Coordinates of C-alpha atoms in Angstrom, one line a residue:
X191 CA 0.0 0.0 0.0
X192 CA 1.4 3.2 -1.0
X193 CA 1.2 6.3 1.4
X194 CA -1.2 8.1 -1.5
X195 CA -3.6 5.2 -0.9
X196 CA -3.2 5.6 3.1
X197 CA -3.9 9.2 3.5
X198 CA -6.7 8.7 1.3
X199 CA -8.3 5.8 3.5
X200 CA -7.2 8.1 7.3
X201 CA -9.2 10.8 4.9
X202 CA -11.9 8.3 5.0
X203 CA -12.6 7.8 8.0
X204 CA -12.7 11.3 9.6
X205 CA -15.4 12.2 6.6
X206 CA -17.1 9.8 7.5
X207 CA -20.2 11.4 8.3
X208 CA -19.8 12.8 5.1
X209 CA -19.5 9.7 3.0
X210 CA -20.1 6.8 5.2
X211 CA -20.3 4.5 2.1
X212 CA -17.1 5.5 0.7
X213 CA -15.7 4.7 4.6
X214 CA -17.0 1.3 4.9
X215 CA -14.8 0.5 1.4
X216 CA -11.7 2.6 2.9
X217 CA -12.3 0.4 6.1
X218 CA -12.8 -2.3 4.5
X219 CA -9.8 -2.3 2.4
X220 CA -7.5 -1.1 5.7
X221 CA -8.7 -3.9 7.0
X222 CA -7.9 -6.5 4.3
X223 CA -4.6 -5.0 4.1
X224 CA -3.2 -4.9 7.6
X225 CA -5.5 -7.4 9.4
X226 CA -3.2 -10.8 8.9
X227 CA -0.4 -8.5 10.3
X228 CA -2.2 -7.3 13.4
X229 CA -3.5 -10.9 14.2
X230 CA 0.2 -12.7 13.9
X231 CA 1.6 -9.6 16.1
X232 CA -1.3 -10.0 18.6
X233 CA -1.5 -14.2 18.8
X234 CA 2.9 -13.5 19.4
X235 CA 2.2 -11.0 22.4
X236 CA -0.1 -13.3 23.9
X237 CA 2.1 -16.3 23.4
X238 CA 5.1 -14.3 25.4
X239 CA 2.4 -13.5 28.0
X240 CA 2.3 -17.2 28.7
X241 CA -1.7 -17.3 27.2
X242 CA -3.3 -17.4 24.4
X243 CA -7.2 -16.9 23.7
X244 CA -8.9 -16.3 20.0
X245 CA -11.5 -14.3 21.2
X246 CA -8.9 -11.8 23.0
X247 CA -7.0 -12.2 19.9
X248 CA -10.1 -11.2 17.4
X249 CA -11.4 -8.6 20.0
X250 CA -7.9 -6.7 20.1
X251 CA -7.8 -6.8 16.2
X252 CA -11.3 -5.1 15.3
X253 CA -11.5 -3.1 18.3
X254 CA -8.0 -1.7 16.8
X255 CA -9.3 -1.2 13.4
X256 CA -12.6 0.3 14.8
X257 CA -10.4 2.7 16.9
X258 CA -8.6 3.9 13.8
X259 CA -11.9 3.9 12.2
X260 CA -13.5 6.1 14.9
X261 CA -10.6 8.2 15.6
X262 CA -8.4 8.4 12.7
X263 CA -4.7 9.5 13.3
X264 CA -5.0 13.4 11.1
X265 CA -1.0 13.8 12.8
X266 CA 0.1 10.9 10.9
X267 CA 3.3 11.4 9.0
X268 CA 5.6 9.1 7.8
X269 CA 9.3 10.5 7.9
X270 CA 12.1 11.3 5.3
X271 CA 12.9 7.8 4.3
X272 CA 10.6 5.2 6.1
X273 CA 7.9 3.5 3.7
X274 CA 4.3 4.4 4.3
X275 CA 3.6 0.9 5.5
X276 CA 6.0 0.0 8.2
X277 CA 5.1 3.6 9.8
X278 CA 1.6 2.6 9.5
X279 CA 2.5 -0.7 11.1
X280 CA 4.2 0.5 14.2
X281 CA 1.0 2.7 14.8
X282 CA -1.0 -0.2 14.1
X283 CA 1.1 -1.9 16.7
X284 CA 1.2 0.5 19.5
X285 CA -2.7 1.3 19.0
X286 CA -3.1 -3.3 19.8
X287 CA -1.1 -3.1 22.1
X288 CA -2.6 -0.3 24.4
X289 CA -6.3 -1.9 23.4
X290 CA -5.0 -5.9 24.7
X291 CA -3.7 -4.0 27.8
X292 CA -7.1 -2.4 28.3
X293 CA -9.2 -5.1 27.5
X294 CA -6.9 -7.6 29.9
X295 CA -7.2 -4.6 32.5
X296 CA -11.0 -4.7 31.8
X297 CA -11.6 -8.4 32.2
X298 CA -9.2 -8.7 35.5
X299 CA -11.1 -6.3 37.1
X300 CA -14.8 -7.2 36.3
X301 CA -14.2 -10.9 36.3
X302 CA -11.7 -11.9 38.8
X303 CA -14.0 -12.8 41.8
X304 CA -13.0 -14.8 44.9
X305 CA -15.7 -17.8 45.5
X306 CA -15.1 -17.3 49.8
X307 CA -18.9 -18.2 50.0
X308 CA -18.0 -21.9 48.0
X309 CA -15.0 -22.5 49.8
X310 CA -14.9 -25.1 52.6
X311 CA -13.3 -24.2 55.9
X312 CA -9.9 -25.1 56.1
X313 CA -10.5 -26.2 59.8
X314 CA -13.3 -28.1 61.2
X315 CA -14.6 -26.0 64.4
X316 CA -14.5 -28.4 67.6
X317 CA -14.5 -27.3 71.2
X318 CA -11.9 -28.6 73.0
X319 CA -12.1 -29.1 77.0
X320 CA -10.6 -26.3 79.0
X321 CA -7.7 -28.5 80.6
X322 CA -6.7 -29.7 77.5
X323 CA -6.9 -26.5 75.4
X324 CA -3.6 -24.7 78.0
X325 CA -0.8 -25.7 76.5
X326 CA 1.8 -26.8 78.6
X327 CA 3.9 -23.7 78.7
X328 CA 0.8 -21.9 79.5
X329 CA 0.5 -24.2 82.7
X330 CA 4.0 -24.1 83.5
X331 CA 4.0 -20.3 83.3
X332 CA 0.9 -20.4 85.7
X333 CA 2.1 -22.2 88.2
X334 CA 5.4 -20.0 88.5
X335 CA 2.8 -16.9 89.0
X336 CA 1.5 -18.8 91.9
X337 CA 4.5 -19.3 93.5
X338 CA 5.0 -16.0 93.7
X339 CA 3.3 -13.1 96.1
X340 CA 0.5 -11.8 95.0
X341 CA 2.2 -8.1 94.8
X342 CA 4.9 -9.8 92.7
X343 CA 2.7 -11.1 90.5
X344 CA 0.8 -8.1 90.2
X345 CA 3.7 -6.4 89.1
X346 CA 4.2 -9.0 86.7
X347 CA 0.6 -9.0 85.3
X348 CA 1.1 -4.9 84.8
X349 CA 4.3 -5.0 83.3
X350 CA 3.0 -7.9 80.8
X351 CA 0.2 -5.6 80.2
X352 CA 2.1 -2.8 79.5

C-alpha cells in the first residue's frame, strides 16, 4: 500500500459522516490489508504473555481497526525515508497493544471474583475441653505466677500488660 492510498483511507474515516459508504470501502480495504499482520503480532504478544485466547486475539484486532476507524490518526506522518507501511505498522502496533492491555485490565477487574462463600473451611470448628486447650507452657507459666506473692505477680501481670 502506497502512502497516497493511506492518506486517502485516514481521509476516509474522519469524513465519515460525510460519505459513510465511501468509509465502509476505505475500512474495509485497511482492513484487508493490515489485518493478517495485526493478528500474527497480537496471537505473538499473547504467546510471550504465557496465554493465548482467540477471542482476546479477534477482540484486540477489530477493536483496533474500529479505533482507527472512529478516531483516525490526522497527525500521521511518515518521515524522510521510512515506507508508508511500516510507519503505519508500528501505529497499528502500538494502537493493539494499548487496546490488549485495556481489555486484559478490563476483564481482571470485572471478572476476577474470589468464590469465599463456596470454599470449605480449612479447619473443622471443635470445642476442646478447657484442661486440654492450656498448653503446657501456659501451665508451667501459671504455676510459677503462683509461687509468687500476689504483689509480685501483680507487678508482673502490669508490666506484661504494659
Amino acid at each position: 500500500m502506497e502512502i497516497d492510498q493511506l492518506e486517502d483511507i485516514l481521509l476516509s474515516f474522519a469524513y465519515k459522516e460525510d460519505d459513510e459508504k465511501q468509509a465502509n470501502i476505505a475500512f474495509n480495504k485497511l482492513y484487508q490489508e493490515f489485518s493478517k499482520f495485526l493478528y500474527a503480532l497480537v496471537k505473538r504478544k499473547l504467546y510471550q504473555m504465557g496465554t493465548f485466547d482467540e477471542q482476546i486475539v479477534s477482540a484486540t484486532v477489530d477493536n483496533t481497526f474500529l479505533l482507527i476507524y472512529d478516531k483516525p490518526p490526522m497527525n500521521f506522518i511518515v518521515k524522510e525515508g521510512n515506507l508508508a507501511v511500516n510507519s503505519f505498522k508500528a501505529y497499528l502496533s502500538t494502537v493493539a497493544k494499548n487496546e490488549l492491555l485495556r481489555l486484559f485490565k478490563e476483564y481482571y477487574s470485572t471478572n476476577l471474583v474470589f468464590e469465599s462463600d463456596t470454599l470449605e473451611p480449612a479447619f473443622e470448628e471443635t470445642e476442646i475441653a478447657t484442661e486440654i486447650s492450656q498448653s503446657l507452657n501456659s501451665k508451667n507459666m501459671q504455676d510459677a505466677l503462683n509461687t509468687l506473692s500476689e504483689r509480685d505477680r501483680e507487678i508482673l501481670w502490669t508490666l506484661y500488660l504494659y
